[in-house]
XYZ file of C-alpha atoms in Angstrom:
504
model
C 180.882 29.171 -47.503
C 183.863 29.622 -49.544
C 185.863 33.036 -49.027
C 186.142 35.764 -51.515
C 188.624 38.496 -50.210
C 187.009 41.146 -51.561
C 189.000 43.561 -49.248
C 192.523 42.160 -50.225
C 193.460 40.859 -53.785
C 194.029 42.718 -55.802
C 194.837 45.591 -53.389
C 192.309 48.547 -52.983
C 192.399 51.302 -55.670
C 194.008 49.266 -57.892
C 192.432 49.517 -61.284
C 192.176 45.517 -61.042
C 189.888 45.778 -58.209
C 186.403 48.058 -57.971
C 184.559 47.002 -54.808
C 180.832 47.074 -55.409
C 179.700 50.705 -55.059
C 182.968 51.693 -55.571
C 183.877 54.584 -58.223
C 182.981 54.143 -61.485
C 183.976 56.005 -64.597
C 181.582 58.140 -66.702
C 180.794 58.687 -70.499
C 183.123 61.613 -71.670
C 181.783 63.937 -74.083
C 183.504 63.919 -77.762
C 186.530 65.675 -77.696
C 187.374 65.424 -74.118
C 189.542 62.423 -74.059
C 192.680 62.361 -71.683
C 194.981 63.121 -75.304
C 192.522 66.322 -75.857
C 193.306 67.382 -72.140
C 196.975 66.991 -72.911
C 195.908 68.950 -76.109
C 194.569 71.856 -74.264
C 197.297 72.138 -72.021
C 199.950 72.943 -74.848
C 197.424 75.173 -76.071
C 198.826 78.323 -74.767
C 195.612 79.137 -72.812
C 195.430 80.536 -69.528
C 193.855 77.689 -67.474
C 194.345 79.303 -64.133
C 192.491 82.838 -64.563
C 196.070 84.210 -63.131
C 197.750 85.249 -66.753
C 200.851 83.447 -65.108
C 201.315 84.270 -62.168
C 201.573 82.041 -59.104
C 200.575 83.046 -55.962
C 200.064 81.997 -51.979
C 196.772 80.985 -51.447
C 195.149 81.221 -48.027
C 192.808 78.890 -46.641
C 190.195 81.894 -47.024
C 190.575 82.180 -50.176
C 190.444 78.551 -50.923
C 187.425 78.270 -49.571
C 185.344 81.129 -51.663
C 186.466 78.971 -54.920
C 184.096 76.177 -54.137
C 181.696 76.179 -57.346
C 181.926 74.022 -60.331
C 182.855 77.251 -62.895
C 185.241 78.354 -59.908
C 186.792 74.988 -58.147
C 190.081 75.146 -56.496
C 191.286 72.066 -55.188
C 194.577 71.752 -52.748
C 196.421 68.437 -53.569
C 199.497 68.067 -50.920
C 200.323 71.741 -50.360
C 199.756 72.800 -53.522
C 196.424 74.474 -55.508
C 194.946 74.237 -58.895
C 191.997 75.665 -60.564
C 190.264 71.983 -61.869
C 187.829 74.312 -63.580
C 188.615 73.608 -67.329
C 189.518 69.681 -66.509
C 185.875 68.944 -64.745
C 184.595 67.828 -68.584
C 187.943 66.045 -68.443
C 187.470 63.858 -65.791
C 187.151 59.936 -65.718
C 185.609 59.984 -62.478
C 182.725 62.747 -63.189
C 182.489 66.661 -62.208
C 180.793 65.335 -59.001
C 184.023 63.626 -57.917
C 185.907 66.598 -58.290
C 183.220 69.200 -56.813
C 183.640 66.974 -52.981
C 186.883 68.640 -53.083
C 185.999 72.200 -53.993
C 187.265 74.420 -52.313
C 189.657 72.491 -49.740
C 192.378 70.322 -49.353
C 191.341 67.164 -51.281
C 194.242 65.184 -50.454
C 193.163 62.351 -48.680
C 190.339 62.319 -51.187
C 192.769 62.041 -53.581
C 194.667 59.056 -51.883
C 191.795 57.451 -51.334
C 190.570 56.890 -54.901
C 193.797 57.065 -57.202
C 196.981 58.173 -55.551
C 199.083 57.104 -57.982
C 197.593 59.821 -60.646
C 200.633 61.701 -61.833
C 198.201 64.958 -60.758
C 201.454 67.093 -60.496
C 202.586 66.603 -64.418
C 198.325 66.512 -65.713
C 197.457 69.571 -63.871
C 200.741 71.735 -63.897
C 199.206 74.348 -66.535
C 196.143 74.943 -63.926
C 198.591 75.346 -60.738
C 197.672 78.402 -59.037
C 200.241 78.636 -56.365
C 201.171 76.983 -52.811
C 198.926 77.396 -49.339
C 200.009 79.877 -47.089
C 201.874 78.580 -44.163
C 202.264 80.287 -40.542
C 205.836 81.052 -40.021
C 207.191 78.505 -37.431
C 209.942 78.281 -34.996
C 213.472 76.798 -37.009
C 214.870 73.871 -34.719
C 218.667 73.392 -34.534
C 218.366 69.195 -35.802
C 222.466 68.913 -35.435
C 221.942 67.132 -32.515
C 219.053 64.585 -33.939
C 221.225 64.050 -37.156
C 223.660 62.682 -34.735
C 221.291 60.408 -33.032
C 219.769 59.669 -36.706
C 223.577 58.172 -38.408
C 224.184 56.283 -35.369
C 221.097 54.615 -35.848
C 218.827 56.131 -33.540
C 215.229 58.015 -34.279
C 214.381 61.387 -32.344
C 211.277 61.246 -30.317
C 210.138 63.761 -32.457
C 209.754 62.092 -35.020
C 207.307 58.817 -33.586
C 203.694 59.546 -33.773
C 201.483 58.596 -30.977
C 199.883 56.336 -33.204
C 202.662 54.505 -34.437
C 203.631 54.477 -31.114
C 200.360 52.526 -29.698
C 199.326 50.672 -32.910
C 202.187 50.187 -34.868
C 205.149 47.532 -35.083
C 207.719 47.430 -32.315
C 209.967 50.411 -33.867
C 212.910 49.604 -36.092
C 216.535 51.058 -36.138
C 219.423 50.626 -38.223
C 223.517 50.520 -37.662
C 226.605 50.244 -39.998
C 229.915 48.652 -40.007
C 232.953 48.393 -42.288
C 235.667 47.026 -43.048
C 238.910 48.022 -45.774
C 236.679 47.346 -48.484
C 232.794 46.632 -47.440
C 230.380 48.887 -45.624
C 227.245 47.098 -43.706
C 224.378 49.110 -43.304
C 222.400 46.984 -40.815
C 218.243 47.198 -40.257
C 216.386 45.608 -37.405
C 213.018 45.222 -38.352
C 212.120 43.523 -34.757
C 209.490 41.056 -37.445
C 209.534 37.728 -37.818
C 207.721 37.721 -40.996
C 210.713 39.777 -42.749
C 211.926 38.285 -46.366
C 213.390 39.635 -49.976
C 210.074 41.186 -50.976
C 210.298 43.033 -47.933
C 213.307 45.389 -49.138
C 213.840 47.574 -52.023
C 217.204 49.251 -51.891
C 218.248 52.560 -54.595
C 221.681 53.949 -54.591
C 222.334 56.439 -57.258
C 225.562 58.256 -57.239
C 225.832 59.297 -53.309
C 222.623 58.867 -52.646
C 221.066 55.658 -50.796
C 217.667 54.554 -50.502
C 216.211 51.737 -48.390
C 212.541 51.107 -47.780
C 211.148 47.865 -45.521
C 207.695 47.293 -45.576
C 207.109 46.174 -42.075
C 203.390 45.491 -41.964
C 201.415 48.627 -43.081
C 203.977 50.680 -43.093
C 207.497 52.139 -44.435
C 210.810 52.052 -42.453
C 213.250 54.655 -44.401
C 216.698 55.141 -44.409
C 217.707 57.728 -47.301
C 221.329 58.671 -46.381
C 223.725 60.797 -48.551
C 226.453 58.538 -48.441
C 230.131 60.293 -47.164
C 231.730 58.468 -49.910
C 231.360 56.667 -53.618
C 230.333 52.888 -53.803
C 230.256 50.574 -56.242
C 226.616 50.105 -58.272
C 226.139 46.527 -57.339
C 225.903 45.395 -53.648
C 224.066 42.710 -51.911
C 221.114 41.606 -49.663
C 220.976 39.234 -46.839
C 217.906 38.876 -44.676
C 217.735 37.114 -41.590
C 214.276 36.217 -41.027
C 214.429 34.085 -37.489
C 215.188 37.816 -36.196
C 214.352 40.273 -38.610
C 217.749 41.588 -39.846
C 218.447 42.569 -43.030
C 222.035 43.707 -44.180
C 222.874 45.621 -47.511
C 226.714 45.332 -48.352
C 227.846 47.683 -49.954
C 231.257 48.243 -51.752
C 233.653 50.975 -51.771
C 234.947 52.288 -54.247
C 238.624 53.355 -52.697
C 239.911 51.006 -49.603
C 239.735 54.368 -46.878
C 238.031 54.250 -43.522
C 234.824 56.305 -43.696
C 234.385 58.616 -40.186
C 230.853 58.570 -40.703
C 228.472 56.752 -42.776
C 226.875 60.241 -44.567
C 224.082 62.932 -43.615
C 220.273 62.723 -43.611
C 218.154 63.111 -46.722
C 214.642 63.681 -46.799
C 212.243 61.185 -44.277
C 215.378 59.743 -43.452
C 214.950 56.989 -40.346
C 210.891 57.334 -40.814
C 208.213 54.823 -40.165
C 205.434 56.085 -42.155
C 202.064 54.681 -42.961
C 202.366 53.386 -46.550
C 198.924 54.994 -47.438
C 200.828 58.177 -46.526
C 203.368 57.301 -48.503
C 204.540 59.079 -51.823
C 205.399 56.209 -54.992
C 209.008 56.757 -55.763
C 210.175 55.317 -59.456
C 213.335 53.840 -60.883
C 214.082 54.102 -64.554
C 214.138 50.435 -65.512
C 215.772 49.717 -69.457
C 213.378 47.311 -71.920
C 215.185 44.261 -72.844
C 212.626 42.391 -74.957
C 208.845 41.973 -75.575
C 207.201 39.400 -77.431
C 203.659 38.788 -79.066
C 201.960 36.824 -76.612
C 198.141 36.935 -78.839
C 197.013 38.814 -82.151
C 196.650 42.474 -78.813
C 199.357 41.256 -75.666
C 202.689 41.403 -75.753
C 205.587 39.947 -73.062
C 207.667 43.042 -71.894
C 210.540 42.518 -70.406
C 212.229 45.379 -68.033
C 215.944 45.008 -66.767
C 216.285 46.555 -63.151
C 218.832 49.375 -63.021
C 222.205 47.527 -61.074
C 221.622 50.120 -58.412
C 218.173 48.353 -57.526
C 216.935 45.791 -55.099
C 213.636 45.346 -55.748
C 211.228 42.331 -55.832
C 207.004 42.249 -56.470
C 205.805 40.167 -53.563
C 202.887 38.487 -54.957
C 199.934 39.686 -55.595
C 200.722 42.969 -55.702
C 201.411 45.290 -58.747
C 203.631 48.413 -59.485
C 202.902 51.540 -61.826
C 204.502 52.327 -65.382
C 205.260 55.607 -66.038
C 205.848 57.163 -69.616
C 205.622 60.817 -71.047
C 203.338 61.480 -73.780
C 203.653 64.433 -75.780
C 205.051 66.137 -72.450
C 203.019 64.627 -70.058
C 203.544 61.791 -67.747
C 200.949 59.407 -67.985
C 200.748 56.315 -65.228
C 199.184 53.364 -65.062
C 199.393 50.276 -62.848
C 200.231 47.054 -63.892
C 201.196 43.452 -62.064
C 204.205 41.721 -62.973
C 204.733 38.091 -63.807
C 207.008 35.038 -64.498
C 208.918 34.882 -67.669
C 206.831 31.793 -68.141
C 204.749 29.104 -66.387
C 207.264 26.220 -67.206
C 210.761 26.155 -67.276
C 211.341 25.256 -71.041
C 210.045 28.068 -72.065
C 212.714 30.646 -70.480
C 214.588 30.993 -73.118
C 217.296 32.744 -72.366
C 216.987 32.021 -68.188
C 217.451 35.492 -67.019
C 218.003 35.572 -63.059
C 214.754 36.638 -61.319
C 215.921 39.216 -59.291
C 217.248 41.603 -62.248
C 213.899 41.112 -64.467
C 210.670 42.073 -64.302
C 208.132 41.088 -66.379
C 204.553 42.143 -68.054
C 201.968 40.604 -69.790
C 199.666 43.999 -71.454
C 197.188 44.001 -73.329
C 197.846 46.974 -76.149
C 194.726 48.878 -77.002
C 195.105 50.842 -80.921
C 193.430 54.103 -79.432
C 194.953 53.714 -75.981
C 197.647 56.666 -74.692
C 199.363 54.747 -72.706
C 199.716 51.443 -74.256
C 200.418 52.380 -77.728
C 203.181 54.533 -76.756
C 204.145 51.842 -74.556
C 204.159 49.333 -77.666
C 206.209 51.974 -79.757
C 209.234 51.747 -77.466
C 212.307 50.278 -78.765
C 214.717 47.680 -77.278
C 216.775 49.607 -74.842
C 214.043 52.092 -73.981
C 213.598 53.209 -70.560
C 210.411 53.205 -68.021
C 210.254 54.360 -65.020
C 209.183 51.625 -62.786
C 207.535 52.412 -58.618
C 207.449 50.777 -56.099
C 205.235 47.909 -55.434
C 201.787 48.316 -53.968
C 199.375 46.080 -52.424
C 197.684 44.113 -49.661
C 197.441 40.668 -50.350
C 199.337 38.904 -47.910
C 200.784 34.892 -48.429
C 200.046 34.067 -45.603
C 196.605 33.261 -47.164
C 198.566 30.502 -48.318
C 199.695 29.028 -45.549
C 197.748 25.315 -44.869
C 196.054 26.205 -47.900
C 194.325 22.742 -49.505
C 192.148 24.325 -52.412
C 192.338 26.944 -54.051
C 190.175 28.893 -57.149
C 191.215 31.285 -59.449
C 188.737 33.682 -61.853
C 190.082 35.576 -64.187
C 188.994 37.129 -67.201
C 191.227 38.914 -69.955
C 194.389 40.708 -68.576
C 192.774 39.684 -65.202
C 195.133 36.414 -65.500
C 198.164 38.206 -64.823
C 197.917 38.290 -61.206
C 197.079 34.989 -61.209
C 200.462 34.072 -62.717
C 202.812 34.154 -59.802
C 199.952 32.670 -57.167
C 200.421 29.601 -59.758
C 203.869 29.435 -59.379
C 204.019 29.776 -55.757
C 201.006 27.434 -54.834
C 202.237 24.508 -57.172
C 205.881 24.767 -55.823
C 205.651 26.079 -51.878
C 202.573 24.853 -50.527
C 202.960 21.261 -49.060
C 199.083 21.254 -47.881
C 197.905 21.989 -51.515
C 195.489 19.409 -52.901
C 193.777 21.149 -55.994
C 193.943 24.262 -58.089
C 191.434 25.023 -60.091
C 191.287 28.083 -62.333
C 188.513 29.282 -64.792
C 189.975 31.809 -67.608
C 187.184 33.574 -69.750
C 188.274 35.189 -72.701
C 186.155 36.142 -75.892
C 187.689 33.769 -78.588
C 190.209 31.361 -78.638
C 193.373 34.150 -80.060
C 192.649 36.272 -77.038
C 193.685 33.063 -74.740
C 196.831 34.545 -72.943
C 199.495 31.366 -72.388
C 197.114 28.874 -73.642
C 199.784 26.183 -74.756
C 201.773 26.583 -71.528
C 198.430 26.325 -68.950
C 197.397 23.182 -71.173
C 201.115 21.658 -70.491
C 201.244 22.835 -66.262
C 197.966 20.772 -66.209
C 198.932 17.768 -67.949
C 202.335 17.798 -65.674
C 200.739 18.830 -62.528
C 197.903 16.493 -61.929
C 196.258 19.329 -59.357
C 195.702 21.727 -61.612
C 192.733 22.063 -63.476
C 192.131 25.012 -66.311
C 188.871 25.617 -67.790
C 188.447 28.112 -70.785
C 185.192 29.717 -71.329
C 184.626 31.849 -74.235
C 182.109 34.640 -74.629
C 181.951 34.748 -78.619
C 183.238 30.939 -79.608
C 183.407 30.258 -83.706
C 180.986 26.873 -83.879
C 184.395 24.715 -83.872
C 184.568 25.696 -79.842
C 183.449 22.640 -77.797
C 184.414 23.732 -74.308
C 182.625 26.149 -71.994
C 180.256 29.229 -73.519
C 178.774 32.548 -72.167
C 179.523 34.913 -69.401
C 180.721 34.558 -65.502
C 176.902 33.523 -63.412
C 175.866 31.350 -61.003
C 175.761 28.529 -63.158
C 178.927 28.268 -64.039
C 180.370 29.210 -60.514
C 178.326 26.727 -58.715
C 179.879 23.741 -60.370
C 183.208 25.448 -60.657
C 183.362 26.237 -56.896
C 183.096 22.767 -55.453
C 185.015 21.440 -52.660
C 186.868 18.082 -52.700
C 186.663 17.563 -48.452
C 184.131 19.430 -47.150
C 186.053 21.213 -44.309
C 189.373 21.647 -47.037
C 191.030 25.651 -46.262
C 190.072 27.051 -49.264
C 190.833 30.477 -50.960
C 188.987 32.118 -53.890
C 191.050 34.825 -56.187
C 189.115 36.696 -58.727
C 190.384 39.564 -61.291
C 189.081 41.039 -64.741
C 187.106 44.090 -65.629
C 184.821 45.656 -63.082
C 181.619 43.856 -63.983
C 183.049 40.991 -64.005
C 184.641 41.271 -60.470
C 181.481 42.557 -59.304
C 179.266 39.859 -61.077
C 181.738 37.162 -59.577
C 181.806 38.408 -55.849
C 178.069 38.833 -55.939
């Protein structure tokens, strides 16, 4: 049987991946679209009940508000009525009713963390939980301990502790003009991807993903550096080293003082997505609806998407920040068509599809050239080690679903000595919705692996290739082995029923 990771690519709660059974939206009644929310909350109406006022909200009095004209909902410490947004709602007034009445937060996580709740719900915050009064702990001591590199006991959970990764630590050096801020991972299976650095006037910012979690250092640094730095990683023993430069030749006593989470190891599902305002350098019509953005990384920023995973955009719209998640790709499939070559590591790129009565990308397409987006974090679960030994591999993708499906291209006809065949089946509806046509036609005639087969859904009666919709038909001759005990992976992505349709 041939394997379909329907539990890793694309990652769970991605909006390019519904398992089967998953959440699905519902129909919205006219006039309550996500712009006639944003409507409503400009309004001037009182959406709490509260005339104003914000107040502490016991977990008592949480739990009377539990009915659908009288929901309060606790997202991360903080309550809102959701009352007046249950017509609102994507997901249905059933979704929102699980949570009535008590903390939804994992809820939350667990469906679509990476809602900007904070900025769509702000006009129905009621107030913060009450809190017990606790004991205040003198932490001089474990900030000492923390700059020399050191994590408190305190601080390691018992879980991290049993099930986690062998725990990290970090040290720094200098010299007249260079300070080395030095992080041992204690993983073998440490790279580029695995480090996103942010340093923004004193304050530094270095997350490693080391497995399923999130190793932070977030320092504010003694003294000024220089915006650009660099990034070594040795992977034979998991040390990574961030150089930074001074920006006046003095010896620094110590290397700064802890910021929030500093010299954590946190789950990344418990994780909070942190954004970096990235400048738009170009986009390009790719078909007659998807353009080629272009973003420019801020020189502050080490950050690379590991593949197969994606990232969210952020933009305000009349006031309200609006996210939605979206998975880079190359400039290009073949090298004459980078034109200019722009290095890899400064760049990141996005093939989107723009919708005329979408919010998000129709503002998106009305930026101009030296616009700014606020970029997160990558997020994701597919790991490349699928890849390793891999002999044959299949790709479905339908739509927009190609873009993830860009990269795993690049990597599998370029880094994977074992690879025999790639074969990839793109639906599309006509022949202009074809996304990189021209340069998938040219990888195939160069690369003697790869086969591409289009199938189109409504084909003018010029169309002589493939017809109709994803079904066992078509799969069954599509998904055929060349050896019969090959290592073989299967990638699908597209819109829900066709995931669904393709795993089943």
């Amino acid at each position: 049987m041939l394997n379909v990771p329907s539990q890793s690519f694309p990652a769970p709660r991605s909006q390019q991946r519904v398992a089967s059974g998953g959440r699905s939206k519902v129909p919205l009644k006219q006039g309550r679209s996500l712009m006639d929310w944003i409507r409503l909350t400009k309004s001037g109406k009182d959406l709490t009940g509260l005339k104003g006022r914000l107040i502490e909200v016991t977990e008592e009095e949480l739990k009377k508000h539990n009915k659908k004209d009288d929901c309060w909902i606790c997202i991360r410490g903080f309550v809102y009525n959701v009352s007046p947004y249950m017509e609102y709602h994507p997901g249905g007034e059933d979704e929102l009713m699980r949570a009535a009445g008590s903390d939804g937060t994992e809820l939350f996580d667990q469906v679509h963390r990476w809602v900007n709740y904070e900025s769509m719900l702000k006009e129905c915050l009621v107030g913060r939980m009450a809190i017990k009064p606790t004991v205040l702990k003198d932490y001089r001591e474990e900030e000492k301990k923390v700059l020399n590199g050191m994590l408190p006991k305190s601080q390691v959970t018992d879980t991290l502790a049993k099930e986690g990764p062998s725990y990290p630590s970090y040290d720094w050096f200098q010299t007249d003009s260079l300070v080395t801020i030095a992080i041992y991972t204690k993983q073998k299976d440490i790279n580029l991807d695995s480090i996103i650095v942010d340093h923004q006037n004193d304050s530094f910012r270095a997350e490693t993903i080391i497995k399923d979690c999130l190793y932070l250092i977030h320092i504010g640094l003694s003294h000024e550096v220089q915006e650009d730095f660099s990034v070594r990683v040795v992977e034979s023993v998991g040390k990574i080293e961030i150089v930074l430069k001074k920006k006046e030749n003095t010896s620094w006593d110590f290397l700064g003082h802890p910021l929030k989470n500093h010299n954590s190891l946190i789950p990344r599902k418990d994780t909070g997505l942190y954004y970096r305002k990235c400048q738009l350098i170009s986009k390009e019509d790719v078909t007659h609806d998807t353009r080629l953005f272009c973003l420019m990384l801020p020189p502050s920023t080490h950050l690379q998407v590991p593949i197969g995973q994606h990232v969210y955009l952020k933009l305000s719209v009349t006031g309200t920040e609006i996210v939605k998640p979206y998975t880079p790709v190359s400039g290009s499939l073949l090298a004459e068509f980078k034109e200019p070559v722009l290095p890899n590591n400064k760049y990141i790129y996005f093939l989107i599809k723009i919708y005329p009565t979408g919010l998000f990308t129709s503002e998106l397409d009305r930026l101009q050239i030296g616009d700014f987006v606020s970029v997160s974090s990558p997020e994701g679960n597919f790991k490349i080690s699928k890849f390793q030994e891999l002999e044959e591999l299949f790709l479905l993708a339908a739509g927009t679903g190609f873009t993830p499906m860009v990269k795993i291209l690049n990597y599998a006809l370029t880094d994977i000595p074992s690879l025999r065949k790639v074969k990839l089946m793109f639906f599309n509806k006509t022949e202009d919705d074809i996304i990189w046509r021209s340069q998938l036609e040219k990888l195939a005639f160069k690369d003697k692996r790869l086969d591409v087969e289009f199938v189109l859904s409504a084909p003018t009666s010029e169309w002589n290739g493939k017809q109709g919709h994803i079904s066992p038909a078509l799969l069954s001759e599509f998904l055929k082995r060349n050896l019969d005990k090959s290592k073989v992976l299967v990638c699908i992505c597209g819109p829900v029923p066709f995931t669904e349709q393709g795993v089943r």
